[in-house]
PDB file of C-alpha atoms in Angstrom:
ATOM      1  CA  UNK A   1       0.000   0.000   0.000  1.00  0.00           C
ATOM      2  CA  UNK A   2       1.469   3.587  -0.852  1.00  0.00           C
ATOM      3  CA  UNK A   3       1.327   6.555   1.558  1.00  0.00           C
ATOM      4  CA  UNK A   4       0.174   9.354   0.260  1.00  0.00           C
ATOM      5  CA  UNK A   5       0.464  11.401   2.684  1.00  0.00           C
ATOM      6  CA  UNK A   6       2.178  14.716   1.900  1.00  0.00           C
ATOM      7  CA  UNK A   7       5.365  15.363   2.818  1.00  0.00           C
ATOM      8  CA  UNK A   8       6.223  18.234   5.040  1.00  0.00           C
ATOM      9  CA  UNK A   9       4.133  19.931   7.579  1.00  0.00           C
ATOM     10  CA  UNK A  10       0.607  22.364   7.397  1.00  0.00           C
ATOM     11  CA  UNK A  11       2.279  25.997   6.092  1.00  0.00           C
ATOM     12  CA  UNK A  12      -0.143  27.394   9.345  1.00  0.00           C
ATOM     13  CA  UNK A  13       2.545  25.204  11.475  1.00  0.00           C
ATOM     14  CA  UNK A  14       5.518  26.330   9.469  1.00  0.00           C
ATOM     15  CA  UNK A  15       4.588  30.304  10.192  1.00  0.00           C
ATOM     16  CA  UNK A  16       3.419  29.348  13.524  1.00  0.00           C
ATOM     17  CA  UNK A  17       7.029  27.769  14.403  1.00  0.00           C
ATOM     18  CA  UNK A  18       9.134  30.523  12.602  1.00  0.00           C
ATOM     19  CA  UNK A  19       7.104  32.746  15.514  1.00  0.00           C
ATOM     20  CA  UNK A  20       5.668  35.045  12.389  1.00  0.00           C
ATOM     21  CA  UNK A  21       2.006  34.172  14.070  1.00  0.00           C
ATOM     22  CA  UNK A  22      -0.161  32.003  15.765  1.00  0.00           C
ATOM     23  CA  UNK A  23      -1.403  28.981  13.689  1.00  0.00           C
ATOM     24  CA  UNK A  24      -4.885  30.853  13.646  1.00  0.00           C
ATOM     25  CA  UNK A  25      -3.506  34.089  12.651  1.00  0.00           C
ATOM     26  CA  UNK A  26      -1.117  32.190  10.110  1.00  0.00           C
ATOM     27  CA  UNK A  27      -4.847  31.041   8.519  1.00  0.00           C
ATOM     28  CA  UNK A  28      -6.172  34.501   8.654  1.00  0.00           C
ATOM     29  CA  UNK A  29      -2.936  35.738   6.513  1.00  0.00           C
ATOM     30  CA  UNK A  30      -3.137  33.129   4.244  1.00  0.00           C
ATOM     31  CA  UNK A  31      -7.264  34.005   3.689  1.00  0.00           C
ATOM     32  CA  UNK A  32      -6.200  37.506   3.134  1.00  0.00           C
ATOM     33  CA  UNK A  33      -3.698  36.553   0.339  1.00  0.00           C
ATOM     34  CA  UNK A  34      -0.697  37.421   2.102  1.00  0.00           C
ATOM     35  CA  UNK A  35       1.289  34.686   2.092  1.00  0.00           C
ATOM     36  CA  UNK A  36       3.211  33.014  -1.025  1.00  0.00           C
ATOM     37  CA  UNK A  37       5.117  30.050  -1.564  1.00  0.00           C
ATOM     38  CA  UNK A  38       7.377  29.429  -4.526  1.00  0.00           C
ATOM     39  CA  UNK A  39       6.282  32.741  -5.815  1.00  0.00           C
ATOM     40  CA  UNK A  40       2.441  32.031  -6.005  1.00  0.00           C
ATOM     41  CA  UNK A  41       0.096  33.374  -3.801  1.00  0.00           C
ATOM     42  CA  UNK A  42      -1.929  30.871  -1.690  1.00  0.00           C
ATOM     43  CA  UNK A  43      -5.617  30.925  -0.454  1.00  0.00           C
ATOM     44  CA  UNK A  44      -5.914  27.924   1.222  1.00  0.00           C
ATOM     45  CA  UNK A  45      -3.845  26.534   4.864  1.00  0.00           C
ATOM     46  CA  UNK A  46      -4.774  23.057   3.818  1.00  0.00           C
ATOM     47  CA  UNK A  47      -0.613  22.767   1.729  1.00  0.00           C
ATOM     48  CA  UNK A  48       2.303  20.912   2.992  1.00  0.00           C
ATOM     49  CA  UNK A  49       5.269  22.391   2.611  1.00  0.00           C
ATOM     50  CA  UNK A  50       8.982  21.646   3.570  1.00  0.00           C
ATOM     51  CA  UNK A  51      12.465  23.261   3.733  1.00  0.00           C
ATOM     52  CA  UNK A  52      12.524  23.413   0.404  1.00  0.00           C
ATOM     53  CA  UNK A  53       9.900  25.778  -0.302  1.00  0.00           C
ATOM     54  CA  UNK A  54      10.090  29.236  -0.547  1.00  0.00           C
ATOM     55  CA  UNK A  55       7.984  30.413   1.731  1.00  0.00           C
ATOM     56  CA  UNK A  56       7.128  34.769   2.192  1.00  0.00           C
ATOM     57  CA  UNK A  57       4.796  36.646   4.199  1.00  0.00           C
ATOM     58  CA  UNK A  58       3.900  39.894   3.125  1.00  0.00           C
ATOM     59  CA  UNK A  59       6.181  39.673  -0.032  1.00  0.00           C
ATOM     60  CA  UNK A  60       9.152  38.892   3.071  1.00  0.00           C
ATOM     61  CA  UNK A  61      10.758  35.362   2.915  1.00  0.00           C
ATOM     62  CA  UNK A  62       9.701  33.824   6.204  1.00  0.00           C
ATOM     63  CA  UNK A  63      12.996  33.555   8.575  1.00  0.00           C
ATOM     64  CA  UNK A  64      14.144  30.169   9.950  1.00  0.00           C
ATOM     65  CA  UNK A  65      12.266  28.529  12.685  1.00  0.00           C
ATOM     66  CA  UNK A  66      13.728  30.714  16.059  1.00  0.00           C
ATOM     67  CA  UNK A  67      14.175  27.741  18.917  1.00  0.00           C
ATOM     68  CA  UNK A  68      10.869  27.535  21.217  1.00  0.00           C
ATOM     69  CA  UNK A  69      11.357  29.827  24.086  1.00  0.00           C
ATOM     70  CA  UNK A  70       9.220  30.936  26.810  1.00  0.00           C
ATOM     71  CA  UNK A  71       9.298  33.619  29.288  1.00  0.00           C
ATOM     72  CA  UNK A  72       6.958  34.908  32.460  1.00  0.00           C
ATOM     73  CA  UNK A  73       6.151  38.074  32.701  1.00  0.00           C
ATOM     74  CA  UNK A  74       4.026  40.326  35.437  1.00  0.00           C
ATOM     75  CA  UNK A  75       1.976  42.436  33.763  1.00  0.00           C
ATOM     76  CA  UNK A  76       0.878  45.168  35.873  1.00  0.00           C
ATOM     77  CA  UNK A  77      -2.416  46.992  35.084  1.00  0.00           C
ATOM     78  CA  UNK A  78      -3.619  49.200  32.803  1.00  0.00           C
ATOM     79  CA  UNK A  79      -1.911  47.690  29.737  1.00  0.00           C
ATOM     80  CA  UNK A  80      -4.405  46.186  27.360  1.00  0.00           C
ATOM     81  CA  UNK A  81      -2.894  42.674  26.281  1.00  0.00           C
ATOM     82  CA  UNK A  82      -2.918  42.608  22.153  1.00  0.00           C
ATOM     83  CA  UNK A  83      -0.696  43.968  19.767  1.00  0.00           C
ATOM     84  CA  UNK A  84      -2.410  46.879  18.761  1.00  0.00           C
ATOM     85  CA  UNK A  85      -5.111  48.548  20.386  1.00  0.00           C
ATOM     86  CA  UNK A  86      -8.041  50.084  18.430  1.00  0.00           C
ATOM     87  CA  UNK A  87      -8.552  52.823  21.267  1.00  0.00           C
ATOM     88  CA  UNK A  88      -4.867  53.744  21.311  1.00  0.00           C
ATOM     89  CA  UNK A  89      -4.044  52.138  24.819  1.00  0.00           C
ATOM     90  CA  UNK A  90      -0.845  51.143  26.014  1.00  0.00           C
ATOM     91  CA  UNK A  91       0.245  47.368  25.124  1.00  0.00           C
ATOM     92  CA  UNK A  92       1.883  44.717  26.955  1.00  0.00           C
ATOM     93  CA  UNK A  93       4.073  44.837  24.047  1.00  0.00           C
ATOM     94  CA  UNK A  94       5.341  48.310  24.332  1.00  0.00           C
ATOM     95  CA  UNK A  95       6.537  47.899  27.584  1.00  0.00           C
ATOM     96  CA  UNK A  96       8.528  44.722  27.216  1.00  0.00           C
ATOM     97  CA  UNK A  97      12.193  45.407  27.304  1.00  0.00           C
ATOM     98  CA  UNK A  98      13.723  46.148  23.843  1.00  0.00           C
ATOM     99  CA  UNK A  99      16.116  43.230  23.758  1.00  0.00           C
ATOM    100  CA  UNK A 100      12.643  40.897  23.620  1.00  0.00           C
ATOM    101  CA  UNK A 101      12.453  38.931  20.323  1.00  0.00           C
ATOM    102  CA  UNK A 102       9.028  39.133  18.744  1.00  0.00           C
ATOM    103  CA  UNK A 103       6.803  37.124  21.408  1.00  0.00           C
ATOM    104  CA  UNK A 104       3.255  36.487  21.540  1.00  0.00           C
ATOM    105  CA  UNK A 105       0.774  35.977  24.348  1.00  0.00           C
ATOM    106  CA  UNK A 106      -0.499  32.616  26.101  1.00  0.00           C
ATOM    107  CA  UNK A 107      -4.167  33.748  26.677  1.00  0.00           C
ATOM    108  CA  UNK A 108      -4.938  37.359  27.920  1.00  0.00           C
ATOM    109  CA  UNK A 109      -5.291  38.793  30.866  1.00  0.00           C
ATOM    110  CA  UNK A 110      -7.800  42.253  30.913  1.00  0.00           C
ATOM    111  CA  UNK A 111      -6.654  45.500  31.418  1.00  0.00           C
ATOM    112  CA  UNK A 112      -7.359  45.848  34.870  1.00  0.00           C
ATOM    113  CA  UNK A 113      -5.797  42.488  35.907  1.00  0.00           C
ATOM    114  CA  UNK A 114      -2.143  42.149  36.919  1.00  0.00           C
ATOM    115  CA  UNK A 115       0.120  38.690  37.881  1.00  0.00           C
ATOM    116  CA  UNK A 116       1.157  36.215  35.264  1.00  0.00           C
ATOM    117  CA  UNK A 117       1.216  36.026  31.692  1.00  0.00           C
ATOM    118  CA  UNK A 118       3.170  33.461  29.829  1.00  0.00           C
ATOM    119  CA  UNK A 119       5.560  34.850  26.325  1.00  0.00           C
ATOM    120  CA  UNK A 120       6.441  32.873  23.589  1.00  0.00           C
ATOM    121  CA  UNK A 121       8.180  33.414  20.618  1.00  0.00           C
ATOM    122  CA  UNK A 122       6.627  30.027  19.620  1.00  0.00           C
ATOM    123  CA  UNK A 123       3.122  29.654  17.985  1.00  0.00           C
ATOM    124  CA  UNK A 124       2.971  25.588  18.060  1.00  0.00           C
ATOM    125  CA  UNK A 125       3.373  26.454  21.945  1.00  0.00           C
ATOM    126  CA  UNK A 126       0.907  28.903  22.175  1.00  0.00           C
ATOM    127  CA  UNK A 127      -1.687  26.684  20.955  1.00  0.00           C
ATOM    128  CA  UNK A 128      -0.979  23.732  23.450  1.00  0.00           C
ATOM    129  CA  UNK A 129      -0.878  25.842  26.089  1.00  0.00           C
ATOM    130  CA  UNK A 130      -4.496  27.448  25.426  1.00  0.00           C
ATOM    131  CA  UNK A 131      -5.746  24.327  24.142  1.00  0.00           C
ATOM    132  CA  UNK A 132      -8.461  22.995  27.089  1.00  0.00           C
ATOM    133  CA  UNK A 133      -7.436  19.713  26.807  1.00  0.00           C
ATOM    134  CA  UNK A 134      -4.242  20.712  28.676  1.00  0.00           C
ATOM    135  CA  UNK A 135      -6.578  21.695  31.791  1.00  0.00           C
ATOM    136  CA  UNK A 136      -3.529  24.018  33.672  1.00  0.00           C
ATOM    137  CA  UNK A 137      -4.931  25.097  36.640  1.00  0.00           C
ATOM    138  CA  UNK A 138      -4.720  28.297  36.913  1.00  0.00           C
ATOM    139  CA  UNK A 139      -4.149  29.913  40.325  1.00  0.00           C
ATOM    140  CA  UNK A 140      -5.769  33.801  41.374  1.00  0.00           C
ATOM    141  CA  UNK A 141      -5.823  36.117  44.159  1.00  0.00           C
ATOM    142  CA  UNK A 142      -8.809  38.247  44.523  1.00  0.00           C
ATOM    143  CA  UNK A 143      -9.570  40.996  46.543  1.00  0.00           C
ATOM    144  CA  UNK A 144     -13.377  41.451  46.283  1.00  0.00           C
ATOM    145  CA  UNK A 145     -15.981  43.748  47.917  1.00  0.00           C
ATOM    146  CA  UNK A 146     -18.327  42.575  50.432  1.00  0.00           C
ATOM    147  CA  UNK A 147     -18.818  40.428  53.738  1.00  0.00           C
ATOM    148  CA  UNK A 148     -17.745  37.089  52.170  1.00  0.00           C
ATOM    149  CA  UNK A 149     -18.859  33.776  53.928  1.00  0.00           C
ATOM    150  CA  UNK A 150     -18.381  30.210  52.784  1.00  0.00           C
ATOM    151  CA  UNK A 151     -21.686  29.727  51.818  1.00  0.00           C
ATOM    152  CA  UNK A 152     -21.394  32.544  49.321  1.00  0.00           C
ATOM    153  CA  UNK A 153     -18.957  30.531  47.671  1.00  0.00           C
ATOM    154  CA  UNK A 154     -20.443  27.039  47.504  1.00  0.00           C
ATOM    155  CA  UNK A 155     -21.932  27.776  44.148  1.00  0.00           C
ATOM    156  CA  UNK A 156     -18.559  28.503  42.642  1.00  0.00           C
ATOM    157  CA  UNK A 157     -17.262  25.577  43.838  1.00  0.00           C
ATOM    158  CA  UNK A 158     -20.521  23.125  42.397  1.00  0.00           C
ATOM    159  CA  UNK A 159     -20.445  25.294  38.989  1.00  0.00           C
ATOM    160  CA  UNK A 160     -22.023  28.476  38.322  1.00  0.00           C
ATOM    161  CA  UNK A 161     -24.137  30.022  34.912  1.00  0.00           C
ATOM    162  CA  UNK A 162     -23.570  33.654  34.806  1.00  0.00           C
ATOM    163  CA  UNK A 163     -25.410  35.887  32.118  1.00  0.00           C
ATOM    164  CA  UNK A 164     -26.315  32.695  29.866  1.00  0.00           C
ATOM    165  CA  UNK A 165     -22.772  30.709  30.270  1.00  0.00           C
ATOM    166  CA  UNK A 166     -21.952  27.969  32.463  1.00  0.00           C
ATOM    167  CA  UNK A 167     -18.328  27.904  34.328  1.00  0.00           C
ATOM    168  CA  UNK A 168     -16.486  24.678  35.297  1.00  0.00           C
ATOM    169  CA  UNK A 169     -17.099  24.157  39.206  1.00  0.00           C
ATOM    170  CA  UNK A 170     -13.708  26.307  40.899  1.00  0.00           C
ATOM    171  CA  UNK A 171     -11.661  26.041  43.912  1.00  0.00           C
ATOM    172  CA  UNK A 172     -12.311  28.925  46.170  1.00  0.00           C
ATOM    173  CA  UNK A 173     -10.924  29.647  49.193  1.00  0.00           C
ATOM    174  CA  UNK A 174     -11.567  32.522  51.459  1.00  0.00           C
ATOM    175  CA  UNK A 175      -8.140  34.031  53.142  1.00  0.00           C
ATOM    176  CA  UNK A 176      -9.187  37.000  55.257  1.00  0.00           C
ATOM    177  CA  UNK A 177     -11.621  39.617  55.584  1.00  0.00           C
ATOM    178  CA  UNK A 178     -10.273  42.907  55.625  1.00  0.00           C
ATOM    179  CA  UNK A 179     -12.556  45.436  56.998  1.00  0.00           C
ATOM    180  CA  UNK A 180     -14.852  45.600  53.554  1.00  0.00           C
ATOM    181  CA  UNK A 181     -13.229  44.009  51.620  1.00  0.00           C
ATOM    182  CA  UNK A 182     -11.975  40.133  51.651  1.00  0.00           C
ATOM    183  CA  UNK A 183      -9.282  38.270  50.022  1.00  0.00           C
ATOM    184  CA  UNK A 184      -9.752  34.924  47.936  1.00  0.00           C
ATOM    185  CA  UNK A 185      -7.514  31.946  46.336  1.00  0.00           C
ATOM    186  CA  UNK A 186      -9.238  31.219  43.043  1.00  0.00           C
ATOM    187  CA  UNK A 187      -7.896  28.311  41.128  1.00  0.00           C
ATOM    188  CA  UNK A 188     -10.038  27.603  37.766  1.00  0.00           C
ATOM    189  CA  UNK A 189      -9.083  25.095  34.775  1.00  0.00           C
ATOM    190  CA  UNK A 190     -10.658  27.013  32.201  1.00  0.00           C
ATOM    191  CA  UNK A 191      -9.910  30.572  30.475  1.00  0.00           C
ATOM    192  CA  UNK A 192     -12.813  32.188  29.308  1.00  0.00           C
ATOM    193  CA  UNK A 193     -13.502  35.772  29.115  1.00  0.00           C
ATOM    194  CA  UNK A 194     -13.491  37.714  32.364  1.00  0.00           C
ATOM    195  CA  UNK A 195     -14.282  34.575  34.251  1.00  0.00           C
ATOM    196  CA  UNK A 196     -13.770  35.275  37.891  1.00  0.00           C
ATOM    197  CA  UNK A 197     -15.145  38.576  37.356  1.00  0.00           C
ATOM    198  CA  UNK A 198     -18.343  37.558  36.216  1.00  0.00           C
ATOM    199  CA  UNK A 199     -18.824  34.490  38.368  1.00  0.00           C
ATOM    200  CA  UNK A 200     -18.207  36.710  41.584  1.00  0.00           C
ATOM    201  CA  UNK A 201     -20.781  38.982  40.270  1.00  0.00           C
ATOM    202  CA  UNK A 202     -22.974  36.529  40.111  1.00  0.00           C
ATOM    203  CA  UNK A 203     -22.784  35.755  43.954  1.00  0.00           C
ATOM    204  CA  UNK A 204     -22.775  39.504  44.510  1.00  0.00           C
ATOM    205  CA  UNK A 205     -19.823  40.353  44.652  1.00  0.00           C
ATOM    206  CA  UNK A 206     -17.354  42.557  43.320  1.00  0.00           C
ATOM    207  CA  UNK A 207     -13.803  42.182  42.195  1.00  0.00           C
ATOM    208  CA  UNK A 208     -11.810  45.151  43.050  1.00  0.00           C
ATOM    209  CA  UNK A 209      -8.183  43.559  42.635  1.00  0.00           C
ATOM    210  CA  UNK A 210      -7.299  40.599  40.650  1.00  0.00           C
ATOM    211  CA  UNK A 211      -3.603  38.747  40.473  1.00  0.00           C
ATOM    212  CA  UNK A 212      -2.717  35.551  38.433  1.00  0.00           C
ATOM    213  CA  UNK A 213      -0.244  34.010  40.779  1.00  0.00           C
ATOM    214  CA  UNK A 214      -0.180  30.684  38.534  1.00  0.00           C
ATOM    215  CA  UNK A 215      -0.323  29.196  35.307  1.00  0.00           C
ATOM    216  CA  UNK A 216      -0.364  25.727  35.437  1.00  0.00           C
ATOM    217  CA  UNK A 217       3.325  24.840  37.077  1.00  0.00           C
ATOM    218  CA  UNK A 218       4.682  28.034  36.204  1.00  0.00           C
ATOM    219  CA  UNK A 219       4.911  30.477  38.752  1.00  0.00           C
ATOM    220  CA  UNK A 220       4.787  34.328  39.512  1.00  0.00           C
ATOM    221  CA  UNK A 221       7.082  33.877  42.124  1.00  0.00           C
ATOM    222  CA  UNK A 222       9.356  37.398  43.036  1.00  0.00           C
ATOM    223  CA  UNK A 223       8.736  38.909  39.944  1.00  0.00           C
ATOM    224  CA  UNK A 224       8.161  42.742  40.029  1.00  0.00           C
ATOM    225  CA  UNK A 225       5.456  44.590  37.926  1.00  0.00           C
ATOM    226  CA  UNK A 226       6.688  44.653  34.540  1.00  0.00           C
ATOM    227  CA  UNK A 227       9.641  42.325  34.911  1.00  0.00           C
ATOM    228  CA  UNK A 228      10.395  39.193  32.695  1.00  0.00           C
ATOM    229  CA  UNK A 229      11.910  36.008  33.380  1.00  0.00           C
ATOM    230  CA  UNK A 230      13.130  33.129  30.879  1.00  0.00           C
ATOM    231  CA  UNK A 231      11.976  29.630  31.877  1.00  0.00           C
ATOM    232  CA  UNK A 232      15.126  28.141  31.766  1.00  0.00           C
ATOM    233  CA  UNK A 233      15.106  25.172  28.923  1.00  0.00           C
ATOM    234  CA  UNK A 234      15.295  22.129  30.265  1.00  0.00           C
ATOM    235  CA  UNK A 235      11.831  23.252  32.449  1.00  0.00           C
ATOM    236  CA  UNK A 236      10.590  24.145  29.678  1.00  0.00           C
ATOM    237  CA  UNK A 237      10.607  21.064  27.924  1.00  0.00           C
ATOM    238  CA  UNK A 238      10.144  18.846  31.292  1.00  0.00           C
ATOM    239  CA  UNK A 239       7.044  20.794  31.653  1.00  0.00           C
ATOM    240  CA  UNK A 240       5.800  20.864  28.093  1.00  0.00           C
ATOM    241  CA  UNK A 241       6.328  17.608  27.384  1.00  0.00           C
ATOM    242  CA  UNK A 242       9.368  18.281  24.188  1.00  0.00           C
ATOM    243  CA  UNK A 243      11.882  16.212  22.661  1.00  0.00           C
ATOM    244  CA  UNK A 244      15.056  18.071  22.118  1.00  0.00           C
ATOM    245  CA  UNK A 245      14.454  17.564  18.397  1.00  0.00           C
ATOM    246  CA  UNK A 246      11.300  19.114  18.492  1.00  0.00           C
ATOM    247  CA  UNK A 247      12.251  22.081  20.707  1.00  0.00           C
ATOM    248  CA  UNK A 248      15.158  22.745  17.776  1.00  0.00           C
ATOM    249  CA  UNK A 249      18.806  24.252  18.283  1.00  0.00           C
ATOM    250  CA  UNK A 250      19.664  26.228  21.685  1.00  0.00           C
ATOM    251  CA  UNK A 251      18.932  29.637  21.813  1.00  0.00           C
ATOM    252  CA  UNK A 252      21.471  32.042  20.222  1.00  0.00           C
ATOM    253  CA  UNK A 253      23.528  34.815  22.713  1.00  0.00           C
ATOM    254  CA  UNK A 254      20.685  37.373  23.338  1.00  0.00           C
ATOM    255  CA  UNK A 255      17.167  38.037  25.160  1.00  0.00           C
ATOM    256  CA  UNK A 256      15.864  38.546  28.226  1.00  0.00           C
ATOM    257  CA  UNK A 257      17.267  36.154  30.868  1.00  0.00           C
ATOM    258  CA  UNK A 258      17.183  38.188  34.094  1.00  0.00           C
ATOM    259  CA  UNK A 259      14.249  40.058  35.594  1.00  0.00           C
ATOM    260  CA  UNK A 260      13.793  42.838  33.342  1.00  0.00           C
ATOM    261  CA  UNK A 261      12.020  46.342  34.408  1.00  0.00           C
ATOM    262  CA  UNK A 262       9.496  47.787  31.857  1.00  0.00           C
ATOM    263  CA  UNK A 263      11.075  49.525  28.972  1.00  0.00           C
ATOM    264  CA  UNK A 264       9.395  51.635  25.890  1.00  0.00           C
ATOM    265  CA  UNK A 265      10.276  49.460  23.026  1.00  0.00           C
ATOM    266  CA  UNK A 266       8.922  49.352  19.445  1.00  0.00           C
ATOM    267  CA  UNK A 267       5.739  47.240  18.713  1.00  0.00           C
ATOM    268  CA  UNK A 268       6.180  43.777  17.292  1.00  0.00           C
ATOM    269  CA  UNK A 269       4.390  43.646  13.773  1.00  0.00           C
ATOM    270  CA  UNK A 270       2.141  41.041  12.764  1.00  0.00           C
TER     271      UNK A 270
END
């Protein structure tokens, strides 16, 4: 019997990997006509392609796959967490330091939340990380408003529907009460928009303060508002699950390997 399976791997995967885009935007450039290979314009994600093709974005050969890298970062608040902002905002992005290759997001976190947000110059990671079936937990601390018992909380913790959507049942502790307001330990396994927000609303309360202390093993740790931290490799692929071959060559000299204080640097381009 003959395989005729194509040789090579989805071009989406190829753009992903070269850390030009997520797989998802990859298929949105490609839709838009932006992306060539062998000098002919493609419309369509479902091609193979290999090393051998010539592959350009935006009339740019794409560059050679960068080796997966991931970093932690504290964002503070009041940065908006997307590359460009239709309202003009401050991004995430221009506040990384400038010595940052171009890096993309694992999930969001909303402009008024601060704590962890995992970096990676590596779109094939991106995706496994925000993929469900990977089912991180995801660790908060949340300062809300209101006289907080534990009954209050029991619905959380069975599974909640707030304005027509149903939440995965989440661990909630209650830390303190302090004077009107109390803090909470929210761990949830899911990452849908303004979760905790909306669930605590839902049980009358109100989220004045919200910190992402954990994503999945990866921790916040030490690290200062606006600082950046590489996960050193071999964590990296112990907790992700790589084979040196598939992570690709080590890094080159270069990056941001210590805690890193927020710099103005230029956007990175999609």
């Amino acid at each position: 019997m003959t395989n005729d399976t194509p040789k090579g791997d989805r071009i989406a995967k190829v753009i992903a990997r070269a850390g030009r885009a997520s797989r998802r935007e990859a298929e949105r450039l490609i839709a838009e006509g932006r992306v060539s290979v062998g000098g002919r314009v493609i419309d369509s994600p479902a091609l193979n392609v290999t090393s051998a093709d010539r592959i350009a974005v935006d009339g740019k050969p794409l560059a050679a796959p960068e080796p997966a890298r991931l970093w932690l970062y504290h964002k503070p608040t009041g940065l908006v967490t997307t590359e460009r902002d239709e309202k003009g905002r401050a991004t995430i992005f221009d506040k990384l330091p400038p010595d940052m290759p171009r890096v993309m997001s694992v999930g969001r976190l909303d402009l008024n939340s601060e704590g962890l947000l995992l970096l990676t110059n590596d779109g094939a990671i991106k995706r496994r990380l925000e993929l469900p079936s990977t089912g991180w937990l995801r660790k908060y601390r949340v300062r809300v408003n209101g006289r907080v018992s534990d009954e209050m909380l029991e619905p959380l913790r069975r599974g909640i529907t707030a304005q027509g959507e149903t939440f995965q049942p989440m661990n909630v502790t209650l830390d303190r009460q302090q004077g009107a307001n109390a803090w909470l330990t929210v761990g949830l396994r899911e990452g849908r928009n303004r979760e905790v927000r909306r669930a605590m609303e839902e049980v009358g309360l109100s989220v004045n303060r919200l910190i992402r202390i954990s994503y999945g093993p990866f921790q916040l740790g030490q690290l200062k508002p606006g600082q950046v931290e590489e996960v050193r490799r071999r964590v990296m692929r112990d907790q992700l699950g790589l084979d040196a071959e598939a992570e690709g060559p080590a890094p080159r000299p270069g990056g941001a390997k210590r805690p890193s204080g927020p710099r103005a640097s230029r956007k990175r381009r999609s």
